[in-house]
C-alpha positions as protocol buffer text, in pm:
chain_id: "A"
residue {
  index: 1
  type: MET
  ca { x: 1314 y: 6094 z: 4045 }
}
residue {
  index: 2
  type: ALA
  ca { x: 1512 y: 5784 z: 4125 }
}
residue {
  index: 3
  type: ASN
  ca { x: 1561 y: 5531 z: 3850 }
}
residue {
  index: 4
  type: TRP
  ca { x: 1347 y: 5218 z: 3883 }
}
residue {
  index: 5
  type: ARG
  ca { x: 1544 y: 4905 z: 3968 }
}
residue {
  index: 6
  type: PRO
  ca { x: 1383 y: 4561 z: 3970 }
}
residue {
  index: 7
  type: LEU
  ca { x: 1371 y: 4361 z: 4288 }
}
residue {
  index: 8
  type: GLU
  ca { x: 1555 y: 4032 z: 4312 }
}
residue {
  index: 9
  type: ASN
  ca { x: 1245 y: 3828 z: 4224 }
}
residue {
  index: 10
  type: ASP
  ca { x: 1183 y: 4060 z: 3927 }
}
residue {
  index: 11
  type: HIS
  ca { x: 1535 y: 3989 z: 3806 }
}
residue {
  index: 12
  type: GLN
  ca { x: 1454 y: 3620 z: 3817 }
}
residue {
  index: 13
  type: LYS
  ca { x: 1132 y: 3672 z: 3619 }
}
residue {
  index: 14
  type: ILE
  ca { x: 1319 y: 3868 z: 3353 }
}
residue {
  index: 15
  type: ASN
  ca { x: 1586 y: 3600 z: 3328 }
}
residue {
  index: 16
  type: ASN
  ca { x: 1319 y: 3331 z: 3296 }
}
residue {
  index: 17
  type: LEU
  ca { x: 1145 y: 3523 z: 3017 }
}
residue {
  index: 18
  type: TYR
  ca { x: 1475 y: 3568 z: 2839 }
}
residue {
  index: 19
  type: GLU
  ca { x: 1553 y: 3197 z: 2861 }
}
residue {
  index: 20
  type: GLU
  ca { x: 1204 y: 3105 z: 2736 }
}
residue {
  index: 21
  type: ASN
  ca { x: 1230 y: 3339 z: 2439 }
}
residue {
  index: 22
  type: LEU
  ca { x: 1575 y: 3206 z: 2357 }
}
residue {
  index: 23
  type: GLN
  ca { x: 1446 y: 2849 z: 2361 }
}
residue {
  index: 24
  type: ARG
  ca { x: 1158 y: 2943 z: 2131 }
}
residue {
  index: 25
  type: LYS
  ca { x: 1401 y: 3094 z: 1882 }
}
residue {
  index: 26
  type: GLU
  ca { x: 1626 y: 2789 z: 1894 }
}
residue {
  index: 27
  type: GLN
  ca { x: 1345 y: 2536 z: 1866 }
}
residue {
  index: 28
  type: GLY
  ca { x: 1106 y: 2721 z: 1637 }
}
residue {
  index: 29
  type: SER
  ca { x: 747 y: 2813 z: 1711 }
}
residue {
  index: 30
  type: ASP
  ca { x: 628 y: 2464 z: 1617 }
}
residue {
  index: 31
  type: ALA
  ca { x: 896 y: 2280 z: 1811 }
}
residue {
  index: 32
  type: GLN
  ca { x: 644 y: 2043 z: 1966 }
}
residue {
  index: 33
  type: GLY
  ca { x: 498 y: 1964 z: 1626 }
}
residue {
  index: 34
  type: TYR
  ca { x: 157 y: 1809 z: 1581 }
}
residue {
  index: 35
  type: LEU
  ca { x: 128 y: 1654 z: 1923 }
}
residue {
  index: 36
  type: LYS
  ca { x: 268 y: 1676 z: 2273 }
}
residue {
  index: 37
  type: PRO
  ca { x: 303 y: 1391 z: 2523 }
}
residue {
  index: 38
  type: ALA
  ca { x: 132 y: 1608 z: 2784 }
}
residue {
  index: 39
  type: ASP
  ca { x: -182 y: 1611 z: 2570 }
}
residue {
  index: 40
  type: GLY
  ca { x: -339 y: 1289 z: 2694 }
}
residue {
  index: 41
  type: ASP
  ca { x: -6 y: 1114 z: 2755 }
}
residue {
  index: 42
  type: LEU
  ca { x: 22 y: 1004 z: 2393 }
}
residue {
  index: 43
  type: LYS
  ca { x: 241 y: 703 z: 2327 }
}
residue {
  index: 44
  type: PRO
  ca { x: 488 y: 629 z: 2045 }
}
residue {
  index: 45
  type: PRO
  ca { x: 333 y: 543 z: 1707 }
}
residue {
  index: 46
  type: ALA
  ca { x: 202 y: 196 z: 1633 }
}
residue {
  index: 47
  type: VAL
  ca { x: 412 y: 14 z: 1371 }
}
residue {
  index: 48
  type: TYR
  ca { x: 299 y: -249 z: 1120 }
}
residue {
  index: 49
  type: ILE
  ca { x: 543 y: -425 z: 887 }
}
residue {
  index: 50
  type: LEU
  ca { x: 404 y: -601 z: 577 }
}
residue {
  index: 51
  type: ASN
  ca { x: 685 y: -831 z: 467 }
}
residue {
  index: 52
  type: HIS
  ca { x: 619 y: -972 z: 120 }
}
residue {
  index: 53
  type: GLU
  ca { x: 916 y: -1209 z: 98 }
}
residue {
  index: 54
  type: GLU
  ca { x: 827 y: -1549 z: -50 }
}
residue {
  index: 55
  type: PHE
  ca { x: 734 y: -1510 z: -418 }
}
residue {
  index: 56
  type: PRO
  ca { x: 710 y: -1808 z: -656 }
}
residue {
  index: 57
  type: GLY
  ca { x: 1038 y: -1816 z: -847 }
}
residue {
  index: 58
  type: LYS
  ca { x: 1168 y: -1484 z: -710 }
}
residue {
  index: 59
  type: PRO
  ca { x: 1195 y: -1479 z: -329 }
}
residue {
  index: 60
  type: ARG
  ca { x: 1315 y: -1152 z: -179 }
}
residue {
  index: 61
  type: LYS
  ca { x: 1624 y: -1287 z: -7 }
}
residue {
  index: 62
  type: GLY
  ca { x: 1756 y: -1049 z: 255 }
}
residue {
  index: 63
  type: SER
  ca { x: 1415 y: -910 z: 348 }
}
residue {
  index: 64
  type: ALA
  ca { x: 1434 y: -1084 z: 686 }
}
residue {
  index: 65
  type: ASN
  ca { x: 1737 y: -867 z: 766 }
}
residue {
  index: 66
  type: ASP
  ca { x: 1526 y: -558 z: 704 }
}
residue {
  index: 67
  type: VAL
  ca { x: 1246 y: -688 z: 926 }
}
residue {
  index: 68
  type: GLU
  ca { x: 1493 y: -758 z: 1205 }
}
residue {
  index: 69
  type: ALA
  ca { x: 1653 y: -413 z: 1179 }
}
residue {
  index: 70
  type: LEU
  ca { x: 1317 y: -235 z: 1165 }
}
residue {
  index: 71
  type: THR
  ca { x: 1179 y: -428 z: 1462 }
}
residue {
  index: 72
  type: LYS
  ca { x: 1483 y: -353 z: 1678 }
}
residue {
  index: 73
  type: THR
  ca { x: 1486 y: 13 z: 1577 }
}
residue {
  index: 74
  type: PHE
  ca { x: 1121 y: 85 z: 1649 }
}
residue {
  index: 75
  type: LYS
  ca { x: 1115 y: -119 z: 1970 }
}
residue {
  index: 76
  type: LYS
  ca { x: 1403 y: 93 z: 2100 }
}
residue {
  index: 77
  type: LEU
  ca { x: 1169 y: 388 z: 2053 }
}
residue {
  index: 78
  type: LYS
  ca { x: 905 y: 202 z: 2261 }
}
residue {
  index: 79
  type: CYS
  ca { x: 679 y: 146 z: 1959 }
}
residue {
  index: 80
  type: LYS
  ca { x: 455 y: -158 z: 1948 }
}
residue {
  index: 81
  type: VAL
  ca { x: 552 y: -352 z: 1635 }
}
residue {
  index: 82
  type: GLU
  ca { x: 344 y: -609 z: 1448 }
}
residue {
  index: 83
  type: VAL
  ca { x: 493 y: -804 z: 1156 }
}
residue {
  index: 84
  type: VAL
  ca { x: 261 y: -950 z: 891 }
}
residue {
  index: 85
  type: PRO
  ca { x: 462 y: -1220 z: 706 }
}
residue {
  index: 86
  type: ASN
  ca { x: 397 y: -1291 z: 337 }
}
residue {
  index: 87
  type: PRO
  ca { x: 47 y: -1144 z: 317 }
}
residue {
  index: 88
  type: THR
  ca { x: -172 y: -1214 z: 15 }
}
residue {
  index: 89
  type: ARG
  ca { x: -375 y: -932 z: -134 }
}
residue {
  index: 90
  type: ALA
  ca { x: -678 y: -1053 z: 62 }
}
residue {
  index: 91
  type: ILE
  ca { x: -481 y: -1043 z: 387 }
}
residue {
  index: 92
  type: VAL
  ca { x: -354 y: -692 z: 308 }
}
residue {
  index: 93
  type: HIS
  ca { x: -711 y: -583 z: 239 }
}
residue {
  index: 94
  type: ASP
  ca { x: -837 y: -733 z: 565 }
}
residue {
  index: 95
  type: LYS
  ca { x: -550 y: -583 z: 766 }
}
residue {
  index: 96
  type: LEU
  ca { x: -613 y: -233 z: 628 }
}
residue {
  index: 97
  type: LYS
  ca { x: -985 y: -273 z: 684 }
}
residue {
  index: 98
  type: ASN
  ca { x: -913 y: -353 z: 1048 }
}
residue {
  index: 99
  type: LEU
  ca { x: -675 y: -59 z: 1080 }
}
residue {
  index: 100
  type: THR
  ca { x: -938 y: 182 z: 950 }
}
residue {
  index: 101
  type: LYS
  ca { x: -1164 y: 72 z: 1236 }
}
residue {
  index: 102
  type: LYS
  ca { x: -905 y: 20 z: 1510 }
}
residue {
  index: 103
  type: LYS
  ca { x: -893 y: 273 z: 1793 }
}
residue {
  index: 104
  type: PHE
  ca { x: -561 y: 458 z: 1799 }
}
residue {
  index: 105
  type: ASP
  ca { x: -652 y: 691 z: 2085 }
}
residue {
  index: 106
  type: HIS
  ca { x: -319 y: 652 z: 2264 }
}
residue {
  index: 107
  type: PRO
  ca { x: -58 y: 613 z: 1984 }
}
residue {
  index: 108
  type: SER
  ca { x: 72 y: 946 z: 1853 }
}
residue {
  index: 109
  type: GLY
  ca { x: 68 y: 822 z: 1494 }
}
residue {
  index: 110
  type: LEU
  ca { x: 80 y: 520 z: 1266 }
}
residue {
  index: 111
  type: VAL
  ca { x: 375 y: 371 z: 1077 }
}
residue {
  index: 112
  type: ILE
  ca { x: 323 y: 117 z: 800 }
}
residue {
  index: 113
  type: VAL
  ca { x: 632 y: -40 z: 644 }
}
residue {
  index: 114
  type: ILE
  ca { x: 593 y: -235 z: 319 }
}
residue {
  index: 115
  type: LEU
  ca { x: 870 y: -463 z: 190 }
}
residue {
  index: 116
  type: SER
  ca { x: 800 y: -611 z: -153 }
}
residue {
  index: 117
  type: HIS
  ca { x: 843 y: -606 z: -529 }
}
residue {
  index: 118
  type: GLY
  ca { x: 677 y: -310 z: -695 }
}
residue {
  index: 119
  type: SER
  ca { x: 617 y: -121 z: -1017 }
}
residue {
  index: 120
  type: ARG
  ca { x: 527 y: 225 z: -1140 }
}
residue {
  index: 121
  type: ARG
  ca { x: 245 y: 433 z: -994 }
}
residue {
  index: 122
  type: GLU
  ca { x: 308 y: 286 z: -651 }
}
residue {
  index: 123
  type: GLN
  ca { x: 181 y: -64 z: -723 }
}
residue {
  index: 124
  type: ILE
  ca { x: 287 y: -321 z: -463 }
}
residue {
  index: 125
  type: GLN
  ca { x: 304 y: -693 z: -542 }
}
residue {
  index: 126
  type: THR
  ca { x: 172 y: -957 z: -303 }
}
residue {
  index: 127
  type: CYS
  ca { x: 291 y: -1312 z: -252 }
}
residue {
  index: 128
  type: ASP
  ca { x: -1 y: -1452 z: -454 }
}
residue {
  index: 129
  type: ASN
  ca { x: 115 y: -1253 z: -760 }
}
residue {
  index: 130
  type: LYS
  ca { x: -153 y: -989 z: -723 }
}
residue {
  index: 131
  type: SER
  ca { x: -107 y: -624 z: -637 }
}
residue {
  index: 132
  type: TYR
  ca { x: -245 y: -327 z: -446 }
}
residue {
  index: 133
  type: ASN
  ca { x: -198 y: 49 z: -468 }
}
residue {
  index: 134
  type: LEU
  ca { x: -24 y: 249 z: -197 }
}
residue {
  index: 135
  type: ASP
  ca { x: -268 y: 541 z: -212 }
}
residue {
  index: 136
  type: ASP
  ca { x: -600 y: 376 z: -291 }
}
residue {
  index: 137
  type: ASP
  ca { x: -558 y: 66 z: -75 }
}
residue {
  index: 138
  type: VAL
  ca { x: -338 y: 188 z: 211 }
}
residue {
  index: 139
  type: LEU
  ca { x: -315 y: 564 z: 266 }
}
residue {
  index: 140
  type: PHE
  ca { x: -658 y: 696 z: 170 }
}
residue {
  index: 141
  type: PRO
  ca { x: -859 y: 443 z: 376 }
}
residue {
  index: 142
  type: LEU
  ca { x: -664 y: 550 z: 686 }
}
residue {
  index: 143
  type: PHE
  ca { x: -809 y: 900 z: 650 }
}
residue {
  index: 144
  type: ASP
  ca { x: -1147 y: 757 z: 756 }
}
residue {
  index: 145
  type: ASN
  ca { x: -1016 y: 653 z: 1098 }
}
residue {
  index: 146
  type: GLU
  ca { x: -1119 y: 934 z: 1331 }
}
residue {
  index: 147
  type: SER
  ca { x: -880 y: 821 z: 1604 }
}
residue {
  index: 148
  type: LEU
  ca { x: -593 y: 897 z: 1362 }
}
residue {
  index: 149
  type: SER
  ca { x: -726 y: 1241 z: 1273 }
}
residue {
  index: 150
  type: GLY
  ca { x: -449 y: 1500 z: 1297 }
}
residue {
  index: 151
  type: LYS
  ca { x: -187 y: 1233 z: 1363 }
}
residue {
  index: 152
  type: PRO
  ca { x: 91 y: 1162 z: 1111 }
}
residue {
  index: 153
  type: LYS
  ca { x: 49 y: 857 z: 889 }
}
residue {
  index: 154
  type: ILE
  ca { x: 400 y: 742 z: 798 }
}
residue {
  index: 155
  type: LEU
  ca { x: 437 y: 501 z: 506 }
}
residue {
  index: 156
  type: ILE
  ca { x: 779 y: 348 z: 436 }
}
residue {
  index: 157
  type: VAL
  ca { x: 815 y: 139 z: 121 }
}
residue {
  index: 158
  type: GLN
  ca { x: 1107 y: -77 z: 8 }
}
residue {
  index: 159
  type: ALA
  ca { x: 1012 y: -166 z: -350 }
}
residue {
  index: 160
  type: CYS
  ca { x: 1088 y: -67 z: -708 }
}
residue {
  index: 161
  type: LYS
  ca { x: 883 y: 198 z: -884 }
}
residue {
  index: 162
  type: GLY
  ca { x: 976 y: 75 z: -1232 }
}
residue {
  index: 163
  type: SER
  ca { x: 1240 y: -116 z: -1427 }
}
residue {
  index: 164
  type: TRP
  ca { x: 1493 y: 154 z: -1518 }
}
residue {
  index: 165
  type: ARG
  ca { x: 1844 y: 117 z: -1385 }
}
residue {
  index: 166
  type: ALA
  ca { x: 2006 y: 433 z: -1260 }
}
residue {
  index: 167
  type: SER
  ca { x: 2557 y: -580 z: -899 }
}
residue {
  index: 168
  type: MET
  ca { x: 2293 y: -598 z: -644 }
}
residue {
  index: 169
  type: GLU
  ca { x: 1956 y: -773 z: -675 }
}
residue {
  index: 170
  type: SER
  ca { x: 1665 y: -538 z: -746 }
}
residue {
  index: 171
  type: ASP
  ca { x: 1313 y: -535 z: -608 }
}
residue {
  index: 172
  type: SER
  ca { x: 1175 y: -478 z: -955 }
}
residue {
  index: 173
  type: LYS
  ca { x: 921 y: -645 z: -1004 }
}
residue {
  index: 174
  type: LYS
  ca { x: -681 y: 1126 z: -565 }
}
residue {
  index: 175
  type: ASN
  ca { x: -862 y: 1304 z: -376 }
}
residue {
  index: 176
  type: GLN
  ca { x: -737 y: 1312 z: -20 }
}
residue {
  index: 177
  type: LYS
  ca { x: -977 y: 1356 z: 267 }
}
residue {
  index: 178
  type: ASN
  ca { x: -920 y: 1698 z: 418 }
}
residue {
  index: 179
  type: ASN
  ca { x: -551 y: 1765 z: 482 }
}
residue {
  index: 180
  type: GLU
  ca { x: -465 y: 1469 z: 701 }
}
residue {
  index: 181
  type: PRO
  ca { x: -90 y: 1471 z: 776 }
}
residue {
  index: 182
  type: TYR
  ca { x: 105 y: 1198 z: 602 }
}
residue {
  index: 183
  type: ILE
  ca { x: 447 y: 1121 z: 461 }
}
residue {
  index: 184
  type: LYS
  ca { x: 528 y: 853 z: 202 }
}
residue {
  index: 185
  type: CYS
  ca { x: 891 y: 744 z: 196 }
}
residue {
  index: 186
  type: TYR
  ca { x: 982 y: 532 z: -105 }
}
residue {
  index: 187
  type: SER
  ca { x: 1313 y: 355 z: -153 }
}
residue {
  index: 188
  type: SER
  ca { x: 1336 y: 469 z: -517 }
}
residue {
  index: 189
  type: SER
  ca { x: 1211 y: 734 z: -758 }
}
residue {
  index: 190
  type: GLU
  ca { x: 930 y: 687 z: -1009 }
}
residue {
  index: 191
  type: GLY
  ca { x: 1033 y: 450 z: -1288 }
}
residue {
  index: 192
  type: PHE
  ca { x: 1352 y: 328 z: -1123 }
}
residue {
  index: 193
  type: LEU
  ca { x: 1478 y: 14 z: -953 }
}
residue {
  index: 194
  type: SER
  ca { x: 1538 y: -33 z: -582 }
}
residue {
  index: 195
  type: TYR
  ca { x: 1828 y: -248 z: -466 }
}
residue {
  index: 196
  type: ARG
  ca { x: 1854 y: -516 z: -200 }
}
residue {
  index: 197
  type: ASN
  ca { x: 2149 y: -726 z: -86 }
}
residue {
  index: 198
  type: GLU
  ca { x: 2068 y: -1094 z: -25 }
}
residue {
  index: 199
  type: SER
  ca { x: 2295 y: -1109 z: 280 }
}
residue {
  index: 200
  type: ASN
  ca { x: 2249 y: -769 z: 443 }
}
residue {
  index: 201
  type: GLY
  ca { x: 1907 y: -644 z: 337 }
}
residue {
  index: 202
  type: SER
  ca { x: 1820 y: -329 z: 143 }
}
residue {
  index: 203
  type: ILE
  ca { x: 2036 y: -18 z: 141 }
}
residue {
  index: 204
  type: PHE
  ca { x: 1730 y: 201 z: 203 }
}
residue {
  index: 205
  type: ILE
  ca { x: 1588 y: 19 z: 505 }
}
residue {
  index: 206
  type: GLN
  ca { x: 1928 y: -44 z: 664 }
}
residue {
  index: 207
  type: THR
  ca { x: 2025 y: 323 z: 622 }
}
residue {
  index: 208
  type: LEU
  ca { x: 1687 y: 435 z: 757 }
}
residue {
  index: 209
  type: CYS
  ca { x: 1731 y: 221 z: 1068 }
}
residue {
  index: 210
  type: ASP
  ca { x: 2084 y: 352 z: 1121 }
}
residue {
  index: 211
  type: LYS
  ca { x: 1964 y: 713 z: 1100 }
}
residue {
  index: 212
  type: ILE
  ca { x: 1667 y: 655 z: 1332 }
}
residue {
  index: 213
  type: ASN
  ca { x: 1892 y: 477 z: 1583 }
}
residue {
  index: 214
  type: GLN
  ca { x: 2129 y: 772 z: 1566 }
}
residue {
  index: 215
  type: ASP
  ca { x: 1887 y: 1065 z: 1568 }
}
residue {
  index: 216
  type: GLY
  ca { x: 1537 y: 932 z: 1639 }
}
residue {
  index: 217
  type: MET
  ca { x: 1529 y: 1072 z: 1992 }
}
residue {
  index: 218
  type: LYS
  ca { x: 1607 y: 1430 z: 1890 }
}
residue {
  index: 219
  type: LYS
  ca { x: 1543 y: 1487 z: 1518 }
}
residue {
  index: 220
  type: ASP
  ca { x: 1206 y: 1517 z: 1349 }
}
residue {
  index: 221
  type: PHE
  ca { x: 1123 y: 1234 z: 1110 }
}
residue {
  index: 222
  type: ARG
  ca { x: 1119 y: 1450 z: 796 }
}
residue {
  index: 223
  type: SER
  ca { x: 1477 y: 1563 z: 863 }
}
residue {
  index: 224
  type: ILE
  ca { x: 1584 y: 1203 z: 920 }
}
residue {
  index: 225
  type: ILE
  ca { x: 1436 y: 1100 z: 585 }
}
residue {
  index: 226
  type: GLU
  ca { x: 1621 y: 1381 z: 408 }
}
residue {
  index: 227
  type: ASP
  ca { x: 1945 y: 1252 z: 564 }
}
residue {
  index: 228
  type: VAL
  ca { x: 1856 y: 901 z: 444 }
}
residue {
  index: 229
  type: LYS
  ca { x: 1806 y: 1024 z: 88 }
}
residue {
  index: 230
  type: VAL
  ca { x: 2150 y: 1183 z: 80 }
}
residue {
  index: 231
  type: SER
  ca { x: 2322 y: 882 z: 238 }
}
residue {
  index: 232
  type: VAL
  ca { x: 2154 y: 626 z: 10 }
}
residue {
  index: 233
  type: GLN
  ca { x: 2243 y: 823 z: -300 }
}
residue {
  index: 234
  type: LYS
  ca { x: 2608 y: 860 z: -198 }
}
residue {
  index: 235
  type: LEU
  ca { x: 2643 y: 498 z: -88 }
}
residue {
  index: 236
  type: SER
  ca { x: 2478 y: 358 z: -400 }
}
residue {
  index: 237
  type: ILE
  ca { x: 2702 y: 565 z: -628 }
}
residue {
  index: 238
  type: SER
  ca { x: 3008 y: 437 z: -443 }
}
residue {
  index: 239
  type: GLN
  ca { x: 2891 y: 82 z: -518 }
}
residue {
  index: 240
  type: GLY
  ca { x: 2848 y: 138 z: -890 }
}
residue {
  index: 241
  type: TYR
  ca { x: 2480 y: 228 z: -929 }
}
residue {
  index: 242
  type: LYS
  ca { x: 2249 y: 512 z: -835 }
}
residue {
  index: 243
  type: GLN
  ca { x: 1941 y: 496 z: -615 }
}
residue {
  index: 244
  type: THR
  ca { x: 1751 y: 804 z: -502 }
}
residue {
  index: 245
  type: PRO
  ca { x: 1469 y: 761 z: -249 }
}
residue {
  index: 246
  type: SER
  ca { x: 1160 y: 976 z: -299 }
}
residue {
  index: 247
  type: VAL
  ca { x: 937 y: 1149 z: -46 }
}
residue {
  index: 248
  type: ASN
  ca { x: 581 y: 1276 z: -79 }
}
residue {
  index: 249
  type: SER
  ca { x: 454 y: 1462 z: 223 }
}
residue {
  index: 250
  type: ASN
  ca { x: 212 y: 1727 z: 342 }
}
residue {
  index: 251
  type: LEU
  ca { x: 361 y: 1750 z: 692 }
}
residue {
  index: 252
  type: THR
  ca { x: 394 y: 2113 z: 794 }
}
residue {
  index: 253
  type: LYS
  ca { x: 522 y: 2057 z: 1147 }
}
residue {
  index: 254
  type: ARG
  ca { x: 785 y: 1841 z: 1306 }
}
residue {
  index: 255
  type: PHE
  ca { x: 717 y: 1491 z: 1436 }
}
residue {
  index: 256
  type: CYS
  ca { x: 981 y: 1339 z: 1662 }
}
residue {
  index: 257
  type: PHE
  ca { x: 960 y: 984 z: 1795 }
}
residue {
  index: 258
  type: GLY
  ca { x: 1165 y: 1090 z: 2095 }
}
residue {
  index: 259
  type: ASP
  ca { x: 886 y: 1318 z: 2216 }
}
residue {
  index: 260
  type: PHE
  ca { x: 676 y: 1015 z: 2307 }
}
residue {
  index: 261
  type: VAL
  ca { x: 926 y: 754 z: 2427 }
}
residue {
  index: 262
  type: GLN
  ca { x: 874 y: 842 z: 2794 }
}
residue {
  index: 263
  type: ASN
  ca { x: 509 y: 740 z: 2760 }
}
residue {
  index: 264
  type: GLY
  ca { x: 581 y: 410 z: 2585 }
}
């Protein structure tokens, strides 16, 4: 009996299968992550920046540099960016109330950046010398927005988490619904200061923007944040202090801004 030999078109099919399997191995089974642009032509995440800058007696000089860098970075990724300047606690409350009701059918996720003074247990100060909590007042209410269900909620915070020092000016001073994907990226670790340069902005935000500009089109966000942590720690040590960003996340799959730029 003659040995079976594939026809030319069979060869092509085999080669295609081989290439597909190779790509799966290289990319991982969850390479597309939570969402795919093809699924409803999802757009890049919506971005909101809460810039608490003007405080009585202790303005956060340099925060405008962070706002500028963040705005440029996210707009390059075709994200729609809204800046909320110097919000009081009431304004923050109203903004989050609106976000819990807003329809995010087209954005692939939500990014909220908070620039402020802060303290332990993720308390954020407002410009009227009041405060709000990152979990109770920001993250958890977002879980009630059905249009964000299954979409990553990305919180980025430039603020102290205490008064311990690990020079530059410092920013010192529950039950989760289902398993909604989120990641909280804090500029410092619990109990420690976070540093900001009056001329250039904060080391955390500036490094984050640099890394997103460099790798945002190809790397998943969690990997970028891990790179930021390493870079901030090394850079801060070289300048005579130590700052270690902290991350709290339940993301189990990749989320890459670059996957949605073409639909922006």
